[in-house]
PDB file of N, CA and C in Angstrom:
ATOM      1  N   UNK A1362     -22.772  -2.211  -9.160  1.00 83.00           N
ATOM      2  CA  UNK A1362     -21.100  -2.524  -8.765  1.00 83.00           C
ATOM      3  C   UNK A1362     -21.109  -3.022  -7.945  1.00 83.00           C
ATOM      4  N   UNK A1363     -19.958  -3.944  -6.560  1.00 87.00           N
ATOM      5  CA  UNK A1363     -19.821  -3.281  -4.957  1.00 87.00           C
ATOM      6  C   UNK A1363     -18.390  -2.237  -4.825  1.00 87.00           C
ATOM      7  N   UNK A1364     -17.646  -1.910  -5.972  1.00 89.00           N
ATOM      8  CA  UNK A1364     -16.792  -0.493  -6.139  1.00 89.00           C
ATOM      9  C   UNK A1364     -17.592   0.084  -6.444  1.00 89.00           C
ATOM     10  N   UNK A1365     -18.145   0.612  -7.265  1.00 93.00           N
ATOM     11  CA  UNK A1365     -18.958   1.712  -7.641  1.00 93.00           C
ATOM     12  C   UNK A1365     -19.709   1.945  -6.028  1.00 93.00           C
ATOM     13  N   UNK A1366     -20.394   1.152  -5.739  1.00 94.00           N
ATOM     14  CA  UNK A1366     -21.020   1.423  -3.871  1.00 94.00           C
ATOM     15  C   UNK A1366     -19.771   1.589  -3.103  1.00 94.00           C
ATOM     16  N   UNK A1367     -18.979   0.938  -2.771  1.00 95.00           N
ATOM     17  CA  UNK A1367     -17.899   1.234  -2.198  1.00 95.00           C
ATOM     18  C   UNK A1367     -17.733   3.067  -2.154  1.00 95.00           C
ATOM     19  N   UNK A1368     -17.008   2.799  -3.612  1.00 95.00           N
ATOM     20  CA  UNK A1368     -16.588   4.062  -3.319  1.00 95.00           C
ATOM     21  C   UNK A1368     -17.366   5.725  -3.721  1.00 95.00           C
ATOM     22  N   UNK A1369     -18.650   5.549  -3.497  1.00 95.00           N
ATOM     23  CA  UNK A1369     -19.612   5.860  -3.624  1.00 95.00           C
ATOM     24  C   UNK A1369     -19.829   6.322  -1.794  1.00 95.00           C
ATOM     25  N   UNK A1370     -19.915   5.511  -1.311  1.00 95.00           N
ATOM     26  CA  UNK A1370     -20.264   5.701   0.431  1.00 95.00           C
ATOM     27  C   UNK A1370     -19.125   5.732   0.934  1.00 95.00           C
ATOM     28  N   UNK A1371     -17.840   6.170   0.660  1.00 96.00           N
ATOM     29  CA  UNK A1371     -16.694   6.802   0.711  1.00 96.00           C
ATOM     30  C   UNK A1371     -16.072   7.823   0.741  1.00 96.00           C
ATOM     31  N   UNK A1372     -17.235   8.124  -0.396  1.00 96.00           N
ATOM     32  CA  UNK A1372     -16.330   9.555  -1.422  1.00 96.00           C
ATOM     33  C   UNK A1372     -15.164   9.794  -1.621  1.00 96.00           C
ATOM     34  N   UNK A1373     -15.279   8.651  -2.542  1.00 95.00           N
ATOM     35  CA  UNK A1373     -14.047   8.435  -3.772  1.00 95.00           C
ATOM     36  C   UNK A1373     -14.575   7.856  -4.770  1.00 95.00           C
ATOM     37  N   UNK A1374     -13.336   8.075  -5.572  1.00 95.00           N
ATOM     38  CA  UNK A1374     -13.813   7.508  -7.752  1.00 95.00           C
ATOM     39  C   UNK A1374     -13.651   6.391  -7.434  1.00 95.00           C
ATOM     40  N   UNK A1375     -14.263   5.544  -8.180  1.00 95.00           N
ATOM     41  CA  UNK A1375     -13.917   3.931  -8.726  1.00 95.00           C
ATOM     42  C   UNK A1375     -12.300   3.957  -8.669  1.00 95.00           C
ATOM     43  N   UNK A1376     -11.779   4.980  -9.788  1.00 95.00           N
ATOM     44  CA  UNK A1376     -10.909   4.239 -10.516  1.00 95.00           C
ATOM     45  C   UNK A1376     -10.060   4.966  -9.429  1.00 95.00           C
ATOM     46  N   UNK A1377     -10.098   5.874  -8.420  1.00 94.00           N
ATOM     47  CA  UNK A1377      -9.282   5.215  -7.139  1.00 94.00           C
ATOM     48  C   UNK A1377      -8.787   3.950  -6.571  1.00 94.00           C
ATOM     49  N   UNK A1378     -10.295   3.628  -6.068  1.00 93.00           N
ATOM     50  CA  UNK A1378     -10.475   2.200  -5.818  1.00 93.00           C
ATOM     51  C   UNK A1378      -9.827   1.319  -6.600  1.00 93.00           C
ATOM     52  N   UNK A1379      -9.880   1.486  -7.686  1.00 93.00           N
ATOM     53  CA  UNK A1379      -8.828   0.100  -8.363  1.00 93.00           C
ATOM     54  C   UNK A1379      -7.461   0.409  -9.240  1.00 93.00           C
ATOM     55  N   UNK A1380      -7.116   1.867  -8.682  1.00 95.00           N
ATOM     56  CA  UNK A1380      -5.718   1.968  -8.330  1.00 95.00           C
ATOM     57  C   UNK A1380      -5.200   1.540  -6.688  1.00 95.00           C
ATOM     58  N   UNK A1381      -6.165   1.883  -6.362  1.00 92.00           N
ATOM     59  CA  UNK A1381      -5.532   1.264  -4.442  1.00 92.00           C
ATOM     60  C   UNK A1381      -5.203  -0.520  -4.565  1.00 92.00           C
ATOM     61  N   UNK A1382      -6.566  -1.031  -5.099  1.00 89.00           N
ATOM     62  CA  UNK A1382      -7.023  -2.759  -5.247  1.00 89.00           C
ATOM     63  C   UNK A1382      -5.710  -2.819  -5.611  1.00 89.00           C
ATOM     64  N   UNK A1383      -5.142  -2.647  -7.018  1.00 93.00           N
ATOM     65  CA  UNK A1383      -4.295  -3.236  -7.714  1.00 93.00           C
ATOM     66  C   UNK A1383      -2.911  -2.647  -7.028  1.00 93.00           C
ATOM     67  N   UNK A1384      -2.455  -1.490  -6.457  1.00 92.00           N
ATOM     68  CA  UNK A1384      -1.562  -1.750  -6.347  1.00 92.00           C
ATOM     69  C   UNK A1384      -1.231  -0.143  -6.604  1.00 92.00           C
ATOM     70  N   UNK A1385      -1.373   0.036  -6.944  1.00 94.00           N
ATOM     71  CA  UNK A1385      -0.715   1.698  -8.033  1.00 94.00           C
ATOM     72  C   UNK A1385      -0.956   2.575  -7.422  1.00 94.00           C
ATOM     73  N   UNK A1386      -2.212   2.932  -6.564  1.00 93.00           N
ATOM     74  CA  UNK A1386      -1.982   3.559  -5.280  1.00 93.00           C
ATOM     75  C   UNK A1386      -1.610   3.594  -4.353  1.00 93.00           C
ATOM     76  N   UNK A1387      -1.446   4.090  -3.201  1.00 93.00           N
ATOM     77  CA  UNK A1387      -0.805   3.863  -1.636  1.00 93.00           C
ATOM     78  C   UNK A1387      -2.440   4.097  -0.543  1.00 93.00           C
ATOM     79  N   UNK A1388      -2.869   3.564  -0.578  1.00 89.00           N
ATOM     80  CA  UNK A1388      -3.518   3.605   1.003  1.00 89.00           C
ATOM     81  C   UNK A1388      -3.150   4.181   2.124  1.00 89.00           C
ATOM     82  N   UNK A1389      -4.267   5.315   2.210  1.00 90.00           N
ATOM     83  CA  UNK A1389      -3.896   5.866   3.879  1.00 90.00           C
ATOM     84  C   UNK A1389      -4.946   5.620   5.220  1.00 90.00           C
ATOM     85  N   UNK A1390      -4.544   5.295   6.277  1.00 89.00           N
ATOM     86  CA  UNK A1390      -5.380   5.541   7.172  1.00 89.00           C
ATOM     87  C   UNK A1390      -6.822   6.146   7.328  1.00 89.00           C
ATOM     88  N   UNK A1391      -6.625   7.139   6.557  1.00 92.00           N
ATOM     89  CA  UNK A1391      -8.818   7.633   6.513  1.00 92.00           C
ATOM     90  C   UNK A1391      -9.280   6.668   5.425  1.00 92.00           C
ATOM     91  N   UNK A1392      -8.212   6.403   4.669  1.00 92.00           N
ATOM     92  CA  UNK A1392      -9.170   5.772   3.544  1.00 92.00           C
ATOM     93  C   UNK A1392      -9.859   4.461   4.116  1.00 92.00           C
ATOM     94  N   UNK A1393      -8.722   4.208   4.660  1.00 91.00           N
ATOM     95  CA  UNK A1393      -9.046   2.407   5.520  1.00 91.00           C
ATOM     96  C   UNK A1393      -9.763   2.567   5.922  1.00 91.00           C
ATOM     97  N   UNK A1394     -10.022   3.484   7.742  1.00 93.00           N
ATOM     98  CA  UNK A1394     -11.111   3.540   8.169  1.00 93.00           C
ATOM     99  C   UNK A1394     -12.469   4.213   7.780  1.00 93.00           C
ATOM    100  N   UNK A1395     -12.417   4.536   6.322  1.00 94.00           N
ATOM    101  CA  UNK A1395     -13.530   4.466   5.664  1.00 94.00           C
ATOM    102  C   UNK A1395     -14.223   3.380   5.337  1.00 94.00           C
ATOM    103  N   UNK A1396     -14.019   2.641   4.688  1.00 93.00           N
ATOM    104  CA  UNK A1396     -13.301   1.165   4.300  1.00 93.00           C
ATOM    105  C   UNK A1396     -14.103   0.499   5.451  1.00 93.00           C
ATOM    106  N   UNK A1397     -13.514   0.235   6.408  1.00 94.00           N
ATOM    107  CA  UNK A1397     -14.156  -0.304   7.992  1.00 94.00           C
ATOM    108  C   UNK A1397     -15.103  -0.597   7.934  1.00 94.00           C
ATOM    109  N   UNK A1398     -15.780   0.724   7.706  1.00 95.00           N
ATOM    110  CA  UNK A1398     -16.658   1.905   8.392  1.00 95.00           C
ATOM    111  C   UNK A1398     -17.815   1.211   7.302  1.00 95.00           C
ATOM    112  N   UNK A1399     -17.705   1.249   6.438  1.00 95.00           N
ATOM    113  CA  UNK A1399     -18.378   1.048   5.465  1.00 95.00           C
ATOM    114  C   UNK A1399     -19.085  -0.339   5.077  1.00 95.00           C
ATOM    115  N   UNK A1400     -18.413  -1.374   4.954  1.00 93.00           N
ATOM    116  CA  UNK A1400     -18.097  -2.080   5.117  1.00 93.00           C
ATOM    117  C   UNK A1400     -18.463  -3.062   6.268  1.00 93.00           C
ATOM    118  N   UNK A1401     -18.381  -2.381   7.696  1.00 95.00           N
ATOM    119  CA  UNK A1401     -18.816  -3.387   8.915  1.00 95.00           C
ATOM    120  C   UNK A1401     -17.969  -4.021   8.919  1.00 95.00           C
ATOM    121  N   UNK A1402     -16.380  -3.695   8.934  1.00 93.00           N
ATOM    122  CA  UNK A1402     -15.070  -4.848   9.101  1.00 93.00           C
ATOM    123  C   UNK A1402     -14.539  -4.181  10.051  1.00 93.00           C
ATOM    124  N   UNK A1403     -12.970  -5.193  10.160  1.00 90.00           N
ATOM    125  CA  UNK A1403     -12.184  -3.892  10.542  1.00 90.00           C
ATOM    126  C   UNK A1403     -10.816  -5.147  10.192  1.00 90.00           C
ATOM    127  N   UNK A1404     -10.078  -3.841  10.397  1.00 84.00           N
ATOM    128  CA  UNK A1404      -8.248  -3.915  10.389  1.00 84.00           C
ATOM    129  C   UNK A1404      -7.711  -4.350  11.610  1.00 84.00           C
ATOM    130  N   UNK A1405      -6.233  -4.868  11.168  1.00 84.00           N
ATOM    131  CA  UNK A1405      -5.653  -4.938  12.762  1.00 84.00           C
ATOM    132  C   UNK A1405      -4.210  -4.446  11.657  1.00 84.00           C
ATOM    133  N   UNK A1406      -3.126  -3.232  12.488  1.00 78.00           N
ATOM    134  CA  UNK A1406      -2.058  -2.963  11.384  1.00 78.00           C
ATOM    135  C   UNK A1406      -0.829  -3.741  12.587  1.00 78.00           C
ATOM    136  N   UNK A1407       0.259  -3.930  12.287  1.00 82.00           N
ATOM    137  CA  UNK A1407       0.992  -4.784  13.156  1.00 82.00           C
ATOM    138  C   UNK A1407       2.375  -4.055  12.700  1.00 82.00           C
ATOM    139  N   UNK A1408       3.231  -4.035  13.246  1.00 84.00           N
ATOM    140  CA  UNK A1408       5.000  -3.799  13.562  1.00 84.00           C
ATOM    141  C   UNK A1408       5.621  -4.621  13.852  1.00 84.00           C
ATOM    142  N   UNK A1409       6.277  -4.848  12.143  1.00 82.00           N
ATOM    143  CA  UNK A1409       6.982  -6.169  12.971  1.00 82.00           C
ATOM    144  C   UNK A1409       8.903  -6.511  12.809  1.00 82.00           C
ATOM    145  N   UNK A1410       9.424  -6.053  13.584  1.00 81.00           N
ATOM    146  CA  UNK A1410      11.057  -6.302  13.572  1.00 81.00           C
ATOM    147  C   UNK A1410      11.299  -6.984  12.282  1.00 81.00           C
ATOM    148  N   UNK A1411      12.246  -6.152  11.889  1.00 77.00           N
ATOM    149  CA  UNK A1411      12.950  -6.925  10.780  1.00 77.00           C
ATOM    150  C   UNK A1411      14.304  -7.731  11.165  1.00 77.00           C
ATOM    151  N   UNK A1412      14.444  -8.271  10.396  1.00 75.00           N
ATOM    152  CA  UNK A1412      15.810  -9.232  11.395  1.00 75.00           C
ATOM    153  C   UNK A1412      16.914  -9.272  10.374  1.00 75.00           C
ATOM    154  N   UNK A1413      18.377  -8.727  10.428  1.00 71.00           N
ATOM    155  CA  UNK A1413      19.072  -8.367   9.630  1.00 71.00           C
ATOM    156  C   UNK A1413      19.796  -9.733   9.236  1.00 71.00           C
ATOM    157  N   UNK A1414      19.903 -10.095   7.627  1.00 65.00           N
ATOM    158  CA  UNK A1414      20.622 -11.173   7.272  1.00 65.00           C
ATOM    159  C   UNK A1414      21.787 -10.981   7.039  1.00 65.00           C
ATOM    160  N   UNK A1415      22.938 -11.004   8.038  1.00 64.00           N
ATOM    161  CA  UNK A1415      24.223 -10.461   7.532  1.00 64.00           C
ATOM    162  C   UNK A1415      24.832 -11.481   6.221  1.00 64.00           C
ATOM    163  N   UNK A1416      24.447 -12.573   5.749  1.00 64.00           N
ATOM    164  CA  UNK A1416      24.745 -12.902   4.512  1.00 64.00           C
ATOM    165  C   UNK A1416      24.516 -11.983   3.115  1.00 64.00           C
ATOM    166  N   UNK A1417      23.433 -11.088   3.171  1.00 61.00           N
ATOM    167  CA  UNK A1417      22.887 -10.857   2.328  1.00 61.00           C
ATOM    168  C   UNK A1417      23.790  -9.314   2.506  1.00 61.00           C
ATOM    169  N   UNK A1418      24.154  -9.043   0.869  1.00 63.00           N
ATOM    170  CA  UNK A1418      25.191  -7.984   1.371  1.00 63.00           C
ATOM    171  C   UNK A1418      24.345  -6.795  -0.332  1.00 63.00           C
ATOM    172  N   UNK A1419      23.853  -6.128  -0.160  1.00 59.00           N
ATOM    173  CA  UNK A1419      23.434  -5.117  -1.014  1.00 59.00           C
ATOM    174  C   UNK A1419      24.449  -5.158  -1.990  1.00 59.00           C
ATOM    175  N   UNK A1420      24.937  -4.460  -3.113  1.00 61.00           N
ATOM    176  CA  UNK A1420      25.283  -4.027  -4.620  1.00 61.00           C
ATOM    177  C   UNK A1420      25.110  -2.994  -4.862  1.00 61.00           C
ATOM    178  N   UNK A1421      25.702  -1.332  -5.130  1.00 59.00           N
ATOM    179  CA  UNK A1421      25.507  -1.006  -6.021  1.00 59.00           C
ATOM    180  C   UNK A1421      25.985  -0.328  -6.950  1.00 59.00           C
ATOM    181  N   UNK A1422      25.329   0.045  -7.828  1.00 58.00           N
ATOM    182  CA  UNK A1422      25.396  -0.385  -8.879  1.00 58.00           C
ATOM    183  C   UNK A1422      26.266   0.763  -9.171  1.00 58.00           C
ATOM    184  N   UNK A1423      26.813   0.784 -10.348  1.00 58.00           N
ATOM    185  CA  UNK A1423      28.060   1.720 -10.784  1.00 58.00           C
ATOM    186  C   UNK A1423      27.516   3.187 -11.748  1.00 58.00           C
ATOM    187  N   UNK A1424      27.993   3.763 -11.673  1.00 59.00           N
ATOM    188  CA  UNK A1424      27.709   4.594 -12.905  1.00 59.00           C
ATOM    189  C   UNK A1424      28.247   4.695 -14.318  1.00 59.00           C
ATOM    190  N   UNK A1425      28.151   4.432 -14.756  1.00 58.00           N
ATOM    191  CA  UNK A1425      28.410   3.928 -16.562  1.00 58.00           C
ATOM    192  C   UNK A1425      29.639   5.796 -16.566  1.00 58.00           C
ATOM    193  N   UNK A1426      30.888   6.009 -17.003  1.00 58.00           N
ATOM    194  CA  UNK A1426      31.324   6.586 -17.171  1.00 58.00           C
ATOM    195  C   UNK A1426      31.796   7.054 -19.111  1.00 58.00           C
ATOM    196  N   UNK A1427      31.047   7.688 -19.541  1.00 55.00           N
ATOM    197  CA  UNK A1427      31.623   8.698 -21.278  1.00 55.00           C
ATOM    198  C   UNK A1427      32.679   8.763 -21.329  1.00 55.00           C
TER     199      UNK A1427
END
């Protein structure tokens, strides 16, 4: 299976890849670079500035007192 062969080629466990691809583990740049090389693909990382929406107000949770 592709997951197992990819895991073997980048020296990680298949379960680690499953956790990464399902969003349960963060993907670091080192692992990303290994995946790029193994699959002969490239990724592009972009930084996007977030615009603040003045209409959105954050609500703080109030602690319950007993």
